[in-house]
Amino acid sequence: MFGDLLKAAIVLGVLGVVFGVALSIASRVFAVEMDPKVVKVLDALPGANCGACGFPGCEGLANAIAAGEAPVNACAIGGQEVADSVASIMGVNAGNIDRQVAVVHCQGTCDKAKDKYDFNGLIDCRLISDYVGGSKRCGSGCLGGGTCVAVCEFDAIHIIDGVAHVDKEKCVACMKCINICPKKIISLTPYKQKTEVKCSTHDIGKVVRQNCSIGCIACGLCEKNCPKDAIHVIDNLAEIDYDKCINCGICASKCPTGAIFVEYPERVAKMKEAAKKKAAAAAAKKKEEAAKKRAEKEAAIQSEKA
């Protein structure tokens, strides 16, 4: 029996050597030489193979750039440094790149958004969404299943109180969270943008109020008060024109529900307080003027009687 095992081992060993040699020869005979320029571009790319560029991995992008089928700044996660390196290899100018980050357009946390049912089982937003459109009464609300968290390779997104939140300092705009979200409520926005409409519903105001206390009710106050015409209500949802927005925070200070998120809440709080004081002063002045008119009217009546 030991002899049979030894023979089998020897045969397998010989076959392994034969196949190894054959594969080695085949790899040399059928090898396709890579364009040196592609090799250089590939070395300059980060090697994340995230697919955010739209090509199958970094090698796919390197081939496309070398062939002139993709711009030198196509790597979403490489930023300006990688773009400049690739541009140098290709002998062109990369230009300035505006960093992009992902934003979740929802703030419907557990205490603000109402649920239709409790989901018990494997936590996956796609599974939750498959059953009557999801567990939240708002059809555009974050389901909080964490599917976006699972695909993020950069630890840039987490579920906090039932809603996904993006850490913009870690986000590299790979778009994996955007592509996998069944509600399609995550999008890319400029890194420098500090004001966002964090709501995705297109329901009318009455329905929004019934479903979520922090949703956009399409009241139009943001649009009426924006000094740069940078925000408009379109199909019952406020939308910001990033090219016009100066991040002044006025829209957020006027929003009655808090659907507009800003990164500087202290400034907005001061603006709201100033608006209250102004309104109180205007009301007091109006009351004073009304009292003065009543007094003048009563004086006129008394004068006529006399």
Tab-separated table of C-alpha atoms in Angstrom:
chain	number	residue	atom	x	y	z
A	1	MET	CA	0.000	0.000	0.000
A	2	PHE	CA	2.862	2.368	0.880
A	3	GLY	CA	4.433	1.566	-2.479
A	4	ASP	CA	1.258	2.552	-4.340
A	5	LEU	CA	1.104	5.849	-2.479
A	6	LEU	CA	4.758	6.538	-3.286
A	7	LYS	CA	4.192	5.789	-6.980
A	8	ALA	CA	1.170	8.103	-7.030
A	9	ALA	CA	3.159	10.873	-5.375
A	10	ILE	CA	6.023	10.477	-7.861
A	11	VAL	CA	3.609	10.540	-10.818
A	12	LEU	CA	1.894	13.677	-9.510
A	13	GLY	CA	5.268	15.298	-8.908
A	14	VAL	CA	6.442	14.524	-12.443
A	15	LEU	CA	3.162	15.792	-13.911
A	16	GLY	CA	3.479	18.975	-11.865
A	17	VAL	CA	6.959	19.605	-13.227
A	18	VAL	CA	5.858	18.864	-16.804
A	19	PHE	CA	2.829	21.167	-16.596
A	20	GLY	CA	4.903	23.856	-14.896
A	21	VAL	CA	7.468	23.813	-17.663
A	22	ALA	CA	4.724	23.766	-20.301
A	23	LEU	CA	2.989	26.767	-18.742
A	24	SER	CA	6.273	28.625	-18.474
A	25	ILE	CA	7.031	28.035	-22.145
A	26	ALA	CA	3.470	28.968	-23.142
A	27	SER	CA	3.598	32.194	-21.161
A	28	ARG	CA	6.724	33.203	-23.041
A	29	VAL	CA	5.522	32.092	-26.471
A	30	PHE	CA	2.080	33.646	-26.206
A	31	ALA	CA	3.051	36.642	-24.068
A	32	VAL	CA	1.647	39.975	-25.206
A	33	GLU	CA	4.066	42.783	-24.530
A	34	MET	CA	2.513	45.734	-22.753
A	35	ASP	CA	2.998	49.182	-24.144
A	36	PRO	CA	5.750	50.851	-22.042
A	37	LYS	CA	3.541	53.929	-21.757
A	38	VAL	CA	0.720	51.797	-20.346
A	39	VAL	CA	3.144	50.345	-17.792
A	40	LYS	CA	4.214	53.814	-16.683
A	41	VAL	CA	0.625	55.052	-16.412
A	42	LEU	CA	-0.370	51.918	-14.506
A	43	ASP	CA	2.481	52.469	-12.045
A	44	ALA	CA	1.307	56.060	-11.516
A	45	LEU	CA	-2.275	54.999	-10.728
A	46	PRO	CA	-3.157	54.118	-7.100
A	47	GLY	CA	-3.960	50.474	-7.842
A	48	ALA	CA	-7.276	50.484	-5.983
A	49	ASN	CA	-9.139	48.915	-8.936
A	50	CYS	CA	-12.310	50.577	-7.667
A	51	GLY	CA	-13.882	51.074	-11.093
A	52	ALA	CA	-14.945	54.667	-10.376
A	53	CYS	CA	-13.328	55.738	-13.631
A	54	GLY	CA	-15.719	53.558	-15.612
A	55	PHE	CA	-13.050	51.104	-16.743
A	56	PRO	CA	-12.331	47.552	-15.518
A	57	GLY	CA	-9.670	48.349	-12.959
A	58	CYS	CA	-6.523	50.437	-13.109
A	59	GLU	CA	-5.065	48.463	-16.014
A	60	GLY	CA	-8.178	49.105	-18.067
A	61	LEU	CA	-7.894	52.828	-17.367
A	62	ALA	CA	-4.157	52.820	-18.121
A	63	ASN	CA	-4.815	51.257	-21.527
A	64	ALA	CA	-7.575	53.786	-22.234
A	65	ILE	CA	-5.395	56.756	-21.261
A	66	ALA	CA	-2.481	55.508	-23.361
A	67	ALA	CA	-4.837	55.070	-26.322
A	68	GLY	CA	-6.265	58.561	-25.878
A	69	GLU	CA	-9.693	57.166	-24.968
A	70	ALA	CA	-9.744	58.563	-21.422
A	71	PRO	CA	-8.522	61.846	-19.910
A	72	VAL	CA	-5.369	61.879	-17.809
A	73	ASN	CA	-7.393	63.016	-14.787
A	74	ALA	CA	-9.928	60.178	-15.030
A	75	CYS	CA	-8.816	58.524	-11.773
A	76	ALA	CA	-11.405	59.623	-9.219
A	77	ILE	CA	-9.456	58.638	-6.136
A	78	GLY	CA	-5.998	59.722	-7.302
A	79	GLY	CA	-6.726	63.421	-7.196
A	80	GLN	CA	-4.456	66.143	-8.472
A	81	GLU	CA	-1.199	64.349	-7.653
A	82	VAL	CA	-1.991	61.250	-9.714
A	83	ALA	CA	-3.464	63.330	-12.531
A	84	ASP	CA	-0.283	65.414	-12.735
A	85	SER	CA	1.889	62.263	-12.781
A	86	VAL	CA	-0.157	60.662	-15.559
A	87	ALA	CA	-0.228	63.936	-17.499
A	88	SER	CA	3.562	64.150	-17.289
A	89	ILE	CA	3.849	60.648	-18.746
A	90	MET	CA	1.436	61.512	-21.551
A	91	GLY	CA	3.055	64.884	-22.209
A	92	VAL	CA	-0.091	66.942	-21.561
A	93	ASN	CA	-1.501	69.258	-18.895
A	94	ALA	CA	-3.856	67.691	-16.331
A	95	GLY	CA	-5.538	70.961	-15.402
A	96	ASN	CA	-6.996	71.663	-11.982
A	97	ILE	CA	-9.215	68.994	-10.435
A	98	ASP	CA	-12.062	69.884	-8.117
A	99	ARG	CA	-12.252	67.157	-5.504
A	100	GLN	CA	-15.601	65.399	-5.265
A	101	VAL	CA	-17.127	63.553	-2.313
A	102	ALA	CA	-20.277	61.521	-1.789
A	103	VAL	CA	-23.291	63.019	-0.019
A	104	VAL	CA	-26.319	61.140	1.356
A	105	HIS	CA	-29.429	63.195	0.616
A	106	CYS	CA	-31.418	62.150	3.663
A	107	GLN	CA	-31.537	63.109	7.344
A	108	GLY	CA	-34.487	60.918	8.294
A	109	THR	CA	-33.091	59.452	11.476
A	110	CYS	CA	-35.058	57.128	13.722
A	111	ASP	CA	-36.617	60.006	15.662
A	112	LYS	CA	-37.510	62.071	12.576
A	113	ALA	CA	-38.712	59.604	9.923
A	114	LYS	CA	-41.658	57.282	10.414
A	115	ASP	CA	-41.543	53.577	9.533
A	116	LYS	CA	-44.053	51.363	7.749
A	117	TYR	CA	-42.735	48.160	9.290
A	118	ASP	CA	-39.803	46.693	11.206
A	119	PHE	CA	-37.383	44.670	9.112
A	120	ASN	CA	-35.998	41.616	10.870
A	121	GLY	CA	-33.482	39.414	9.137
A	122	LEU	CA	-30.398	39.824	6.973
A	123	ILE	CA	-29.614	43.551	6.948
A	124	ASP	CA	-29.214	44.657	3.365
A	125	CYS	CA	-30.791	47.775	1.864
A	126	ARG	CA	-31.570	45.938	-1.371
A	127	LEU	CA	-33.559	43.284	0.480
A	128	ILE	CA	-35.371	45.876	2.586
A	129	SER	CA	-36.196	47.908	-0.526
A	130	ASP	CA	-37.588	44.881	-2.358
A	131	TYR	CA	-40.501	44.639	0.071
A	132	VAL	CA	-43.085	47.363	-0.729
A	133	GLY	CA	-40.374	49.914	-1.463
A	134	GLY	CA	-38.675	49.819	1.904
A	135	SER	CA	-39.417	50.101	5.597
A	136	LYS	CA	-39.776	53.884	5.774
A	137	ARG	CA	-42.982	55.737	4.984
A	138	CYS	CA	-40.906	58.139	2.910
A	139	GLY	CA	-40.186	56.304	-0.327
A	140	SER	CA	-36.937	58.235	-0.742
A	141	GLY	CA	-35.527	57.766	2.738
A	142	CYS	CA	-32.267	56.057	3.673
A	143	LEU	CA	-33.052	52.491	4.741
A	144	GLY	CA	-30.095	52.263	7.108
A	145	GLY	CA	-29.182	48.707	6.142
A	146	GLY	CA	-25.524	49.570	5.639
A	147	THR	CA	-25.054	48.105	2.169
A	148	CYS	CA	-23.111	51.239	1.262
A	149	VAL	CA	-20.898	50.734	4.315
A	150	ALA	CA	-20.125	47.172	3.261
A	151	VAL	CA	-18.823	48.175	-0.186
A	152	CYS	CA	-16.769	51.182	0.929
A	153	GLU	CA	-13.094	50.223	1.011
A	154	PHE	CA	-12.026	53.481	2.623
A	155	ASP	CA	-14.121	53.453	5.824
A	156	ALA	CA	-15.740	56.688	4.656
A	157	ILE	CA	-19.407	55.924	5.283
A	158	HIS	CA	-21.232	54.729	8.390
A	159	ILE	CA	-24.779	54.279	9.661
A	160	ILE	CA	-25.605	56.711	12.459
A	161	ASP	CA	-29.061	56.593	14.038
A	162	GLY	CA	-30.495	54.771	11.044
A	163	VAL	CA	-29.045	56.995	8.307
A	164	ALA	CA	-25.829	56.740	6.288
A	165	HIS	CA	-23.300	59.541	6.841
A	166	VAL	CA	-20.195	60.237	4.741
A	167	ASP	CA	-16.862	61.309	6.219
A	168	LYS	CA	-15.790	63.735	3.489
A	169	GLU	CA	-12.179	63.643	4.675
A	170	LYS	CA	-11.984	59.910	3.945
A	171	CYS	CA	-14.208	59.777	0.866
A	172	VAL	CA	-12.354	59.323	-2.433
A	173	ALA	CA	-15.402	59.503	-4.715
A	174	CYS	CA	-15.092	55.897	-5.869
A	175	MET	CA	-18.907	55.865	-6.344
A	176	LYS	CA	-19.387	52.350	-5.009
A	177	CYS	CA	-21.906	53.555	-2.419
A	178	ILE	CA	-23.692	55.552	-5.123
A	179	ASN	CA	-23.974	52.595	-7.464
A	180	ILE	CA	-25.211	50.121	-4.864
A	181	CYS	CA	-27.782	52.295	-3.075
A	182	PRO	CA	-31.240	50.997	-4.120
A	183	LYS	CA	-32.858	54.365	-3.336
A	184	LYS	CA	-30.301	56.324	-5.403
A	185	ILE	CA	-30.062	59.015	-2.749
A	186	ILE	CA	-26.250	59.331	-2.735
A	187	SER	CA	-24.493	61.609	-5.203
A	188	LEU	CA	-21.160	63.331	-5.742
A	189	THR	CA	-20.766	66.944	-4.740
A	190	PRO	CA	-17.780	69.337	-4.684
A	191	TYR	CA	-15.618	68.886	-1.587
A	192	LYS	CA	-15.655	72.656	-1.011
A	193	GLN	CA	-19.474	72.721	-0.922
A	194	LYS	CA	-20.686	73.313	2.622
A	195	THR	CA	-24.433	73.593	1.973
A	196	GLU	CA	-26.575	70.651	0.872
A	197	VAL	CA	-30.248	69.825	0.490
A	198	LYS	CA	-30.236	66.560	2.418
A	199	CYS	CA	-33.578	65.280	1.221
A	200	SER	CA	-34.619	63.319	-1.865
A	201	THR	CA	-38.400	63.212	-1.757
A	202	HIS	CA	-40.584	64.723	-4.460
A	203	ASP	CA	-43.771	64.312	-2.437
A	204	ILE	CA	-45.980	67.322	-1.763
A	205	GLY	CA	-45.445	69.180	1.500
A	206	LYS	CA	-48.464	67.698	3.263
A	207	VAL	CA	-47.277	64.139	2.612
A	208	VAL	CA	-43.698	64.977	3.591
A	209	ARG	CA	-44.843	66.347	6.959
A	210	GLN	CA	-46.755	63.122	7.623
A	211	ASN	CA	-43.685	60.994	6.895
A	212	CYS	CA	-40.669	62.958	8.118
A	213	SER	CA	-40.151	66.047	10.258
A	214	ILE	CA	-36.960	67.120	8.479
A	215	GLY	CA	-37.951	66.675	4.819
A	216	CYS	CA	-38.188	69.370	2.149
A	217	ILE	CA	-41.783	70.651	1.932
A	218	ALA	CA	-41.158	72.755	-1.196
A	219	CYS	CA	-42.185	75.968	0.572
A	220	GLY	CA	-39.835	78.038	-1.581
A	221	LEU	CA	-38.455	80.197	1.245
A	222	CYS	CA	-34.903	79.163	0.347
A	223	GLU	CA	-35.450	80.208	-3.262
A	224	LYS	CA	-37.017	83.560	-2.319
A	225	ASN	CA	-34.205	84.518	0.050
A	226	CYS	CA	-31.118	83.315	-1.869
A	227	PRO	CA	-29.026	86.371	-2.864
A	228	LYS	CA	-27.344	84.528	-5.749
A	229	ASP	CA	-30.318	82.723	-7.320
A	230	ALA	CA	-28.497	79.483	-6.507
A	231	ILE	CA	-31.376	77.368	-5.208
A	232	HIS	CA	-34.716	76.536	-6.801
A	233	VAL	CA	-37.612	74.257	-5.987
A	234	ILE	CA	-37.987	71.774	-8.839
A	235	ASP	CA	-40.629	69.052	-8.728
A	236	ASN	CA	-41.297	69.695	-5.019
A	237	LEU	CA	-37.624	69.488	-4.032
A	238	ALA	CA	-35.076	72.267	-3.502
A	239	GLU	CA	-31.934	71.908	-5.625
A	240	ILE	CA	-28.674	73.849	-5.316
A	241	ASP	CA	-26.689	75.161	-8.272
A	242	TYR	CA	-23.155	74.607	-6.996
A	243	ASP	CA	-21.672	76.983	-9.543
A	244	LYS	CA	-23.698	79.858	-8.074
A	245	CYS	CA	-23.817	78.893	-4.395
A	246	ILE	CA	-21.530	80.933	-2.114
A	247	ASN	CA	-22.316	78.916	1.025
A	248	CYS	CA	-23.782	81.949	2.778
A	249	GLY	CA	-26.228	79.801	4.739
A	250	ILE	CA	-29.240	82.051	4.231
A	251	CYS	CA	-31.271	79.237	2.664
A	252	ALA	CA	-30.584	77.009	5.674
A	253	SER	CA	-31.560	79.769	8.094
A	254	LYS	CA	-34.891	80.215	6.297
A	255	CYS	CA	-35.710	76.497	5.880
A	256	PRO	CA	-38.554	75.718	8.333
A	257	THR	CA	-37.845	71.988	8.561
A	258	GLY	CA	-34.034	71.849	8.543
A	259	ALA	CA	-33.884	69.940	5.264
A	260	ILE	CA	-30.949	72.112	4.172
A	261	PHE	CA	-27.760	71.003	5.913
A	262	VAL	CA	-24.771	73.280	6.521
A	263	GLU	CA	-21.327	72.603	7.945
A	264	TYR	CA	-21.416	75.798	10.017
A	265	PRO	CA	-24.532	75.513	12.221
A	266	GLU	CA	-23.300	78.234	14.608
A	267	ARG	CA	-23.448	80.862	11.866
A	268	VAL	CA	-26.921	79.737	10.815
A	269	ALA	CA	-28.076	79.831	14.453
A	270	LYS	CA	-26.897	83.457	14.695
A	271	MET	CA	-28.699	84.292	11.452
A	272	LYS	CA	-31.916	82.771	12.794
A	273	GLU	CA	-31.567	84.686	16.063
A	274	ALA	CA	-30.960	87.928	14.171
A	275	ALA	CA	-34.034	87.223	12.018
A	276	LYS	CA	-36.138	86.652	15.167
A	277	LYS	CA	-34.963	89.922	16.677
A	278	LYS	CA	-35.692	91.763	13.443
A	279	ALA	CA	-39.167	90.224	13.245
A	280	ALA	CA	-39.817	91.071	16.895
A	281	ALA	CA	-38.696	94.656	16.342
A	282	ALA	CA	-40.914	94.945	13.259
A	283	ALA	CA	-43.890	93.533	15.194
A	284	ALA	CA	-43.267	95.937	18.079
A	285	LYS	CA	-43.050	98.874	15.684
A	286	LYS	CA	-46.248	97.804	13.964
A	287	LYS	CA	-47.984	97.486	17.327
A	288	GLU	CA	-46.727	100.907	18.360
A	289	GLU	CA	-47.946	102.483	15.112
A	290	ALA	CA	-51.359	100.827	15.532
A	291	ALA	CA	-51.611	102.116	19.102
A	292	LYS	CA	-50.648	105.611	17.918
A	293	LYS	CA	-53.342	105.542	15.231
A	294	ARG	CA	-55.949	104.406	17.777
A	295	ALA	CA	-54.925	107.211	20.108
A	296	GLU	CA	-55.144	109.778	17.307
A	297	LYS	CA	-58.550	108.440	16.283
A	298	GLU	CA	-59.847	108.607	19.859
A	299	ALA	CA	-58.444	112.133	20.206
A	300	ALA	CA	-60.251	113.169	17.017
A	301	ILE	CA	-63.532	111.698	18.295
A	302	GLN	CA	-63.168	113.510	21.606
A	303	SER	CA	-62.398	116.719	19.766
A	304	GLU	CA	-65.571	116.400	17.677
A	305	LYS	CA	-67.691	115.795	20.788
A	306	ALA	CA	-66.278	118.863	22.426
